[in-house]
Amino acid sequence: MSAMSTARSVASTLITVAPTGAETAKSDVPALPTTPEELVETAVACERAGAALIHIHVRDREHQPTLEPAFLKEAVDGVREATDLVVQLSTGGAVTDPLDKRLTVLDADPDSCSLTCGTTNFGDGVFLNPWGFMVDLYRQAQEREVVPEFELFELGHVHALRRLIDECGLPYGGKVHVDFVTGVPGAMPGTPQALLAGVAMLPPEVTSWSATGIGRAHLPIVAAALSAGGHLRVGMEDNLMYARGRPVEHNRELVARAADLATVMQRPPMSTTEAREALAIKDRRTR
Ligand code: KMH
Ligand code: ZN
């Protein structure tokens, strides 16, 4: 599957759910899954609704974002025991997390990890991803046989991915999956034009791409990605509104709608088995 595949040549759709993120407060959005029980319940419901991969940010017992190893391990183990989802841990954390702490995430033994390909504006903050950090994280993922998902918030990140592959080679398993995160205030806009410009720049080593649109960019980016042969990331990390005036009540709703749209587009949701194959995920399953 080349990165520039059309919708017609991509038979199914990888649906990733990003249920929590690091930015929204539980007190503002009680429906946000922040406890281990809520995370596992969400994972089970979203797998049933059509998700094949889960992108996880962990919260502590006070519902605050954390990168503490025990919480990360608890989340990975809990989701792995209850589902067949590909388990991806965020290495982005929150903008306040130090780089050295973010490098310890792989100790929790996820199937996959996010790897953002450069520094970017992130609302009022800056999301730091200097070159040395990217290389260290990438080499660690290769050594531990963890498949990275390259997060692209900017068109310059696409070029940085080219540099990373040139310097460090291919990921474990040989597949290169990227995710365009569009519509972050101050970064690449959540428009089909920006998304397609990024897709046109992808290196030939890229075997699959997905996209997400933050906030109101959510649905336009779902439609654009499905039309252009891309896969989908949805979830409350990126979008808290189901429709105008109607908040998301459960991540499952966003996955179910994405699955319906993908099915209408003749590209039904990928099973977890297909996703594991498409991304060349090492089998760490415990059940
Ligand atoms: N929370 C953002 C600062 C990732 O998960 O790798 C970074 C983020 C990207 O969400
Ligand atoms: Zn994230």
mmCIF file of C-alpha atoms and ligand atoms in Angstrom:
data_model
loop_
_atom_site.group_PDB
_atom_site.id
_atom_site.type_symbol
_atom_site.label_atom_id
_atom_site.label_comp_id
_atom_site.label_asym_id
_atom_site.label_seq_id
_atom_site.Cartn_x
_atom_site.Cartn_y
_atom_site.Cartn_z
ATOM 1 C CA MET A 1 0.000 0.000 0.000
ATOM 2 C CA SER A 2 1.717 3.233 -1.034
ATOM 3 C CA ALA A 3 1.132 6.403 0.940
ATOM 4 C CA MET A 4 -0.670 7.976 -2.016
ATOM 5 C CA SER A 5 -3.179 5.126 -2.309
ATOM 6 C CA THR A 6 -6.669 6.194 -3.238
ATOM 7 C CA ALA A 7 -9.708 5.298 -1.157
ATOM 8 C CA ARG A 8 -10.558 2.600 -3.678
ATOM 9 C CA SER A 9 -7.226 0.816 -3.281
ATOM 10 C CA VAL A 10 -7.339 0.718 0.552
ATOM 11 C CA ALA A 11 -9.823 -1.997 1.442
ATOM 12 C CA SER A 12 -10.397 -1.262 5.121
ATOM 13 C CA THR A 13 -9.938 1.447 7.718
ATOM 14 C CA LEU A 14 -7.732 1.398 10.784
ATOM 15 C CA ILE A 15 -9.644 3.209 13.514
ATOM 16 C CA THR A 16 -7.542 4.476 16.395
ATOM 17 C CA VAL A 17 -9.200 5.734 19.530
ATOM 18 C CA ALA A 18 -7.433 8.378 21.609
ATOM 19 C CA PRO A 19 -9.787 8.429 24.584
ATOM 20 C CA THR A 20 -8.219 10.769 27.121
ATOM 21 C CA GLY A 21 -5.249 13.046 26.249
ATOM 22 C CA ALA A 22 -3.427 15.228 28.741
ATOM 23 C CA GLU A 23 -5.186 18.548 28.330
ATOM 24 C CA THR A 24 -8.791 18.202 29.505
ATOM 25 C CA ALA A 25 -9.638 18.298 33.224
ATOM 26 C CA LYS A 26 -11.857 15.539 34.601
ATOM 27 C CA SER A 27 -13.725 18.180 36.583
ATOM 28 C CA ASP A 28 -14.649 19.951 33.324
ATOM 29 C CA VAL A 29 -15.565 16.765 31.454
ATOM 30 C CA PRO A 30 -16.649 13.945 33.783
ATOM 31 C CA ALA A 31 -17.176 11.637 30.769
ATOM 32 C CA LEU A 32 -13.416 11.643 30.124
ATOM 33 C CA PRO A 33 -12.023 8.208 31.065
ATOM 34 C CA THR A 34 -9.303 8.824 33.651
ATOM 35 C CA THR A 35 -9.395 5.897 36.087
ATOM 36 C CA PRO A 36 -7.989 2.433 35.231
ATOM 37 C CA GLU A 37 -11.513 1.009 35.311
ATOM 38 C CA GLU A 38 -12.844 3.704 32.973
ATOM 39 C CA LEU A 39 -9.917 3.200 30.615
ATOM 40 C CA VAL A 40 -10.496 -0.550 30.356
ATOM 41 C CA GLU A 41 -14.267 -0.140 30.001
ATOM 42 C CA THR A 42 -13.648 2.419 27.235
ATOM 43 C CA ALA A 43 -11.172 0.142 25.488
ATOM 44 C CA VAL A 44 -13.610 -2.791 25.496
ATOM 45 C CA ALA A 45 -16.497 -0.639 24.214
ATOM 46 C CA CYS A 46 -14.387 0.990 21.505
ATOM 47 C CA GLU A 47 -13.010 -2.335 20.291
ATOM 48 C CA ARG A 48 -16.593 -3.576 19.945
ATOM 49 C CA ALA A 49 -17.488 -0.395 18.036
ATOM 50 C CA GLY A 50 -14.661 -0.856 15.503
ATOM 51 C CA ALA A 51 -11.396 0.471 16.937
ATOM 52 C CA ALA A 52 -8.247 -1.617 16.437
ATOM 53 C CA LEU A 53 -5.669 0.596 18.159
ATOM 54 C CA ILE A 54 -5.792 2.639 21.341
ATOM 55 C CA HIS A 55 -3.545 5.673 21.968
ATOM 56 C CA ILE A 56 -3.231 6.014 25.729
ATOM 57 C CA HIS A 57 -2.436 8.930 28.043
ATOM 58 C CA VAL A 58 -2.564 7.907 31.681
ATOM 59 C CA ARG A 59 -3.945 9.808 34.679
ATOM 60 C CA ASP A 60 -3.105 9.362 38.354
ATOM 61 C CA ARG A 61 -5.600 8.818 41.167
ATOM 62 C CA GLU A 62 -6.275 12.581 41.245
ATOM 63 C CA HIS A 63 -7.079 12.443 37.501
ATOM 64 C CA GLN A 64 -3.888 14.373 36.655
ATOM 65 C CA PRO A 65 -1.729 13.369 33.654
ATOM 66 C CA THR A 66 1.168 11.185 34.747
ATOM 67 C CA LEU A 67 4.129 9.319 33.263
ATOM 68 C CA GLU A 68 4.810 7.355 36.443
ATOM 69 C CA PRO A 69 5.871 3.823 35.426
ATOM 70 C CA ALA A 70 3.437 1.999 37.715
ATOM 71 C CA PHE A 71 0.436 3.840 36.237
ATOM 72 C CA LEU A 72 1.633 3.262 32.666
ATOM 73 C CA LYS A 73 2.158 -0.448 33.290
ATOM 74 C CA GLU A 74 -1.238 -0.759 34.947
ATOM 75 C CA ALA A 75 -2.875 0.805 31.887
ATOM 76 C CA VAL A 76 -0.999 -1.353 29.371
ATOM 77 C CA ASP A 77 -1.667 -4.561 31.292
ATOM 78 C CA GLY A 78 -5.319 -3.720 31.927
ATOM 79 C CA VAL A 79 -6.131 -2.968 28.276
ATOM 80 C CA ARG A 80 -4.083 -5.939 27.065
ATOM 81 C CA GLU A 81 -5.899 -8.348 29.369
ATOM 82 C CA ALA A 82 -9.357 -7.088 28.405
ATOM 83 C CA THR A 83 -9.002 -6.495 24.647
ATOM 84 C CA ASP A 84 -7.081 -7.408 21.500
ATOM 85 C CA LEU A 85 -6.419 -3.738 20.689
ATOM 86 C CA VAL A 86 -2.961 -2.631 19.632
ATOM 87 C CA VAL A 87 -1.754 -0.783 22.733
ATOM 88 C CA GLN A 88 0.012 2.474 21.982
ATOM 89 C CA LEU A 89 1.411 4.682 24.730
ATOM 90 C CA SER A 90 1.814 8.401 24.254
ATOM 91 C CA THR A 91 5.406 9.574 24.581
ATOM 92 C CA GLY A 92 4.186 13.145 24.157
ATOM 93 C CA GLY A 93 2.573 13.289 27.562
ATOM 94 C CA ALA A 94 1.715 16.853 28.555
ATOM 95 C CA VAL A 95 3.663 19.933 27.398
ATOM 96 C CA THR A 96 5.024 20.232 30.941
ATOM 97 C CA ASP A 97 6.571 16.733 30.966
ATOM 98 C CA PRO A 98 10.383 16.706 30.815
ATOM 99 C CA LEU A 99 12.057 14.933 27.895
ATOM 100 C CA ASP A 100 13.962 12.438 30.064
ATOM 101 C CA LYS A 101 10.719 11.305 31.717
ATOM 102 C CA ARG A 102 9.072 10.912 28.301
ATOM 103 C CA LEU A 103 11.934 8.615 27.277
ATOM 104 C CA THR A 104 11.027 6.152 30.054
ATOM 105 C CA VAL A 105 7.575 5.367 28.625
ATOM 106 C CA LEU A 106 8.770 2.298 26.702
ATOM 107 C CA ASP A 107 9.624 0.595 30.019
ATOM 108 C CA ALA A 108 5.894 -0.222 30.230
ATOM 109 C CA ASP A 109 6.306 -2.505 27.166
ATOM 110 C CA PRO A 110 3.586 -1.143 24.843
ATOM 111 C CA ASP A 111 3.011 -2.529 21.339
ATOM 112 C CA SER A 112 3.436 0.908 19.836
ATOM 113 C CA CYS A 113 4.410 4.423 20.875
ATOM 114 C CA SER A 114 3.792 7.871 19.490
ATOM 115 C CA LEU A 115 6.853 9.694 18.166
ATOM 116 C CA THR A 116 6.280 13.308 17.203
ATOM 117 C CA CYS A 117 8.578 14.468 14.405
ATOM 118 C CA GLY A 118 9.476 17.912 15.693
ATOM 119 C CA THR A 119 8.671 20.773 18.021
ATOM 120 C CA THR A 120 5.380 22.582 17.486
ATOM 121 C CA ASN A 121 3.167 25.323 18.845
ATOM 122 C CA PHE A 122 0.517 23.720 21.041
ATOM 123 C CA GLY A 123 -2.130 26.267 21.922
ATOM 124 C CA ASP A 124 -0.500 28.654 24.368
ATOM 125 C CA GLY A 125 2.336 26.203 24.973
ATOM 126 C CA VAL A 126 5.175 24.595 23.046
ATOM 127 C CA PHE A 127 5.332 20.836 22.512
ATOM 128 C CA LEU A 128 9.060 20.080 22.548
ATOM 129 C CA ASN A 129 10.517 17.361 20.344
ATOM 130 C CA PRO A 130 14.132 18.261 19.583
ATOM 131 C CA TRP A 131 16.084 16.189 17.062
ATOM 132 C CA GLY A 132 18.194 14.399 19.704
ATOM 133 C CA PHE A 133 15.084 13.354 21.595
ATOM 134 C CA MET A 134 13.456 12.010 18.431
ATOM 135 C CA VAL A 135 16.558 9.953 17.610
ATOM 136 C CA ASP A 136 16.908 8.598 21.170
ATOM 137 C CA LEU A 137 13.245 7.604 21.288
ATOM 138 C CA TYR A 138 13.351 6.052 17.823
ATOM 139 C CA ARG A 139 16.479 3.992 18.583
ATOM 140 C CA GLN A 140 14.964 2.823 21.861
ATOM 141 C CA ALA A 141 11.781 1.760 20.035
ATOM 142 C CA GLN A 142 13.837 -0.157 17.468
ATOM 143 C CA GLU A 143 15.829 -1.946 20.190
ATOM 144 C CA ARG A 144 12.685 -2.878 22.141
ATOM 145 C CA GLU A 145 10.741 -3.915 19.039
ATOM 146 C CA VAL A 146 8.048 -1.315 19.669
ATOM 147 C CA VAL A 147 6.397 0.088 16.538
ATOM 148 C CA PRO A 148 6.355 3.886 16.492
ATOM 149 C CA GLU A 149 3.499 5.909 15.093
ATOM 150 C CA PHE A 150 5.039 9.084 13.682
ATOM 151 C CA GLU A 151 2.904 12.063 14.700
ATOM 152 C CA LEU A 152 2.944 14.931 12.212
ATOM 153 C CA PHE A 153 1.581 18.268 13.451
ATOM 154 C CA GLU A 154 3.322 20.374 10.790
ATOM 155 C CA LEU A 155 4.403 19.969 7.179
ATOM 156 C CA GLY A 156 8.001 20.379 8.390
ATOM 157 C CA HIS A 157 7.487 17.237 10.477
ATOM 158 C CA VAL A 158 7.021 15.269 7.254
ATOM 159 C CA HIS A 159 10.459 16.393 6.153
ATOM 160 C CA ALA A 160 11.899 15.547 9.581
ATOM 161 C CA LEU A 161 10.508 12.007 9.187
ATOM 162 C CA ARG A 162 12.520 11.714 5.935
ATOM 163 C CA ARG A 163 15.638 12.727 7.893
ATOM 164 C CA LEU A 164 14.861 10.270 10.694
ATOM 165 C CA ILE A 165 14.476 7.323 8.317
ATOM 166 C CA ASP A 166 17.665 8.321 6.488
ATOM 167 C CA GLU A 167 19.622 8.479 9.733
ATOM 168 C CA CYS A 168 18.079 5.569 11.705
ATOM 169 C CA GLY A 169 16.508 3.239 9.118
ATOM 170 C CA LEU A 170 13.089 1.603 9.274
ATOM 171 C CA PRO A 171 11.123 0.797 12.448
ATOM 172 C CA TYR A 172 10.873 -2.671 13.941
ATOM 173 C CA GLY A 173 8.805 -4.754 11.493
ATOM 174 C CA GLY A 174 9.549 -2.532 8.506
ATOM 175 C CA LYS A 175 6.185 -0.730 8.287
ATOM 176 C CA VAL A 176 6.001 3.042 8.574
ATOM 177 C CA HIS A 177 2.692 4.364 9.897
ATOM 178 C CA VAL A 178 2.142 8.089 10.381
ATOM 179 C CA ASP A 179 -0.687 10.121 11.879
ATOM 180 C CA PHE A 180 -1.452 13.708 10.879
ATOM 181 C CA VAL A 181 -2.626 15.668 13.917
ATOM 182 C CA THR A 182 -4.316 18.683 12.349
ATOM 183 C CA GLY A 183 -6.040 21.708 13.799
ATOM 184 C CA VAL A 184 -3.911 22.238 16.913
ATOM 185 C CA PRO A 185 -3.965 26.024 17.493
ATOM 186 C CA GLY A 186 -0.693 27.363 16.071
ATOM 187 C CA ALA A 187 0.157 24.251 14.039
ATOM 188 C CA MET A 188 -1.046 22.771 10.721
ATOM 189 C CA PRO A 189 -4.698 23.731 10.129
ATOM 190 C CA GLY A 190 -7.407 21.080 10.133
ATOM 191 C CA THR A 191 -8.253 21.468 6.468
ATOM 192 C CA PRO A 192 -8.330 18.945 3.629
ATOM 193 C CA GLN A 193 -5.873 21.177 1.741
ATOM 194 C CA ALA A 194 -3.250 21.032 4.520
ATOM 195 C CA LEU A 195 -3.796 17.307 5.032
ATOM 196 C CA LEU A 196 -3.403 16.509 1.344
ATOM 197 C CA ALA A 197 -0.284 18.691 1.119
ATOM 198 C CA GLY A 198 1.184 16.569 3.904
ATOM 199 C CA VAL A 199 0.150 13.319 2.228
ATOM 200 C CA ALA A 200 1.798 14.460 -1.021
ATOM 201 C CA MET A 201 5.071 15.003 0.862
ATOM 202 C CA LEU A 202 5.188 11.588 2.574
ATOM 203 C CA PRO A 203 8.367 9.590 1.929
ATOM 204 C CA PRO A 204 7.858 6.399 -0.129
ATOM 205 C CA GLU A 205 8.760 4.289 2.912
ATOM 206 C CA VAL A 206 5.419 5.236 4.507
ATOM 207 C CA THR A 207 3.058 2.270 4.290
ATOM 208 C CA SER A 208 -0.048 3.789 5.899
ATOM 209 C CA TRP A 209 -1.293 7.115 7.212
ATOM 210 C CA SER A 210 -4.107 8.252 9.419
ATOM 211 C CA ALA A 211 -5.416 11.650 10.387
ATOM 212 C CA THR A 212 -7.244 13.417 13.148
ATOM 213 C CA GLY A 213 -8.764 16.870 13.308
ATOM 214 C CA ILE A 214 -8.844 18.720 16.615
ATOM 215 C CA GLY A 215 -12.189 20.166 17.700
ATOM 216 C CA ARG A 216 -14.367 21.322 14.839
ATOM 217 C CA ALA A 217 -11.859 19.966 12.296
ATOM 218 C CA HIS A 218 -12.875 16.464 13.402
ATOM 219 C CA LEU A 219 -15.523 15.609 10.794
ATOM 220 C CA PRO A 220 -13.955 17.396 7.791
ATOM 221 C CA ILE A 221 -10.710 15.516 8.422
ATOM 222 C CA VAL A 222 -12.539 12.185 8.824
ATOM 223 C CA ALA A 223 -14.208 12.784 5.451
ATOM 224 C CA ALA A 224 -10.988 13.942 3.771
ATOM 225 C CA ALA A 225 -8.944 11.031 5.107
ATOM 226 C CA LEU A 226 -11.525 8.448 4.062
ATOM 227 C CA SER A 227 -11.701 9.992 0.591
ATOM 228 C CA ALA A 228 -7.937 10.031 0.164
ATOM 229 C CA GLY A 229 -7.133 6.492 1.333
ATOM 230 C CA GLY A 230 -6.175 7.413 4.879
ATOM 231 C CA HIS A 231 -7.062 5.863 8.216
ATOM 232 C CA LEU A 232 -8.781 7.542 11.167
ATOM 233 C CA ARG A 233 -7.986 8.616 14.693
ATOM 234 C CA VAL A 234 -10.931 9.734 16.805
ATOM 235 C CA GLY A 235 -11.527 10.251 20.507
ATOM 236 C CA MET A 236 -11.930 12.685 23.361
ATOM 237 C CA GLU A 237 -8.228 13.567 23.372
ATOM 238 C CA ASP A 238 -8.954 15.470 20.169
ATOM 239 C CA ASN A 239 -12.627 16.330 20.184
ATOM 240 C CA LEU A 240 -15.183 16.760 22.962
ATOM 241 C CA MET A 241 -18.246 17.589 20.833
ATOM 242 C CA TYR A 242 -20.269 14.973 18.978
ATOM 243 C CA ALA A 243 -22.296 17.611 17.148
ATOM 244 C CA ARG A 244 -23.147 21.284 17.575
ATOM 245 C CA GLY A 245 -24.347 21.724 21.162
ATOM 246 C CA ARG A 246 -24.052 18.007 21.944
ATOM 247 C CA PRO A 247 -21.002 16.902 23.954
ATOM 248 C CA VAL A 248 -19.456 13.470 23.497
ATOM 249 C CA GLU A 249 -20.906 11.179 26.163
ATOM 250 C CA HIS A 250 -18.570 8.250 25.546
ATOM 251 C CA ASN A 251 -15.614 7.641 23.246
ATOM 252 C CA ARG A 252 -17.549 4.720 21.793
ATOM 253 C CA GLU A 253 -19.839 7.192 19.990
ATOM 254 C CA LEU A 254 -16.964 8.697 18.030
ATOM 255 C CA VAL A 255 -15.615 5.268 17.101
ATOM 256 C CA ALA A 256 -19.063 4.021 16.072
ATOM 257 C CA ARG A 257 -19.680 7.029 13.835
ATOM 258 C CA ALA A 258 -16.230 6.687 12.253
ATOM 259 C CA ALA A 259 -16.926 2.993 11.651
ATOM 260 C CA ASP A 260 -20.284 3.824 10.036
ATOM 261 C CA LEU A 261 -18.723 6.444 7.759
ATOM 262 C CA ALA A 262 -15.891 4.108 6.812
ATOM 263 C CA THR A 263 -18.401 1.365 6.007
ATOM 264 C CA VAL A 264 -20.443 3.750 3.845
ATOM 265 C CA MET A 265 -17.204 4.561 2.014
ATOM 266 C CA GLN A 266 -16.732 0.821 1.336
ATOM 267 C CA ARG A 267 -13.754 0.705 3.670
ATOM 268 C CA PRO A 268 -15.083 -1.020 6.811
ATOM 269 C CA PRO A 269 -13.113 -1.034 10.067
ATOM 270 C CA MET A 270 -9.963 -3.134 10.152
ATOM 271 C CA SER A 271 -9.983 -5.984 12.639
ATOM 272 C CA THR A 272 -7.319 -6.031 15.317
ATOM 273 C CA THR A 273 -5.699 -8.970 13.515
ATOM 274 C CA GLU A 274 -5.514 -6.972 10.272
ATOM 275 C CA ALA A 275 -4.169 -3.950 12.138
ATOM 276 C CA ARG A 276 -1.446 -6.007 13.818
ATOM 277 C CA GLU A 277 -0.408 -7.269 10.389
ATOM 278 C CA ALA A 278 -0.606 -3.867 8.675
ATOM 279 C CA LEU A 279 1.585 -2.265 11.347
ATOM 280 C CA ALA A 280 3.846 -5.316 11.904
ATOM 281 C CA ILE A 281 3.139 -5.363 15.626
ATOM 282 C CA LYS A 282 5.125 -7.832 17.758
ATOM 283 C CA ASP A 283 2.792 -10.219 19.565
ATOM 284 C CA ARG A 284 2.806 -9.399 23.284
ATOM 285 C CA ARG A 285 -0.715 -10.608 23.963
ATOM 286 C CA THR A 286 -1.406 -12.197 27.295
ATOM 287 C CA ARG A 287 -4.749 -13.878 26.609
HETATM 288 N N1 KMH B 1 -0.440 16.161 24.753
HETATM 289 C C1 KMH B 1 0.378 16.729 23.729
HETATM 290 C C2 KMH B 1 1.309 17.747 24.339
HETATM 291 C C3 KMH B 1 1.350 12.367 21.804
HETATM 292 O O1 KMH B 1 0.492 11.807 22.454
HETATM 293 O O2 KMH B 1 2.394 11.841 21.488
HETATM 294 C C4 KMH B 1 1.168 15.725 22.992
HETATM 295 C C5 KMH B 1 0.422 14.593 22.412
HETATM 296 C C6 KMH B 1 1.153 13.803 21.403
HETATM 297 O O3 KMH B 1 -0.695 14.295 22.747
HETATM 298 ZN ZN ZN B 2 -1.669 11.938 22.528
#
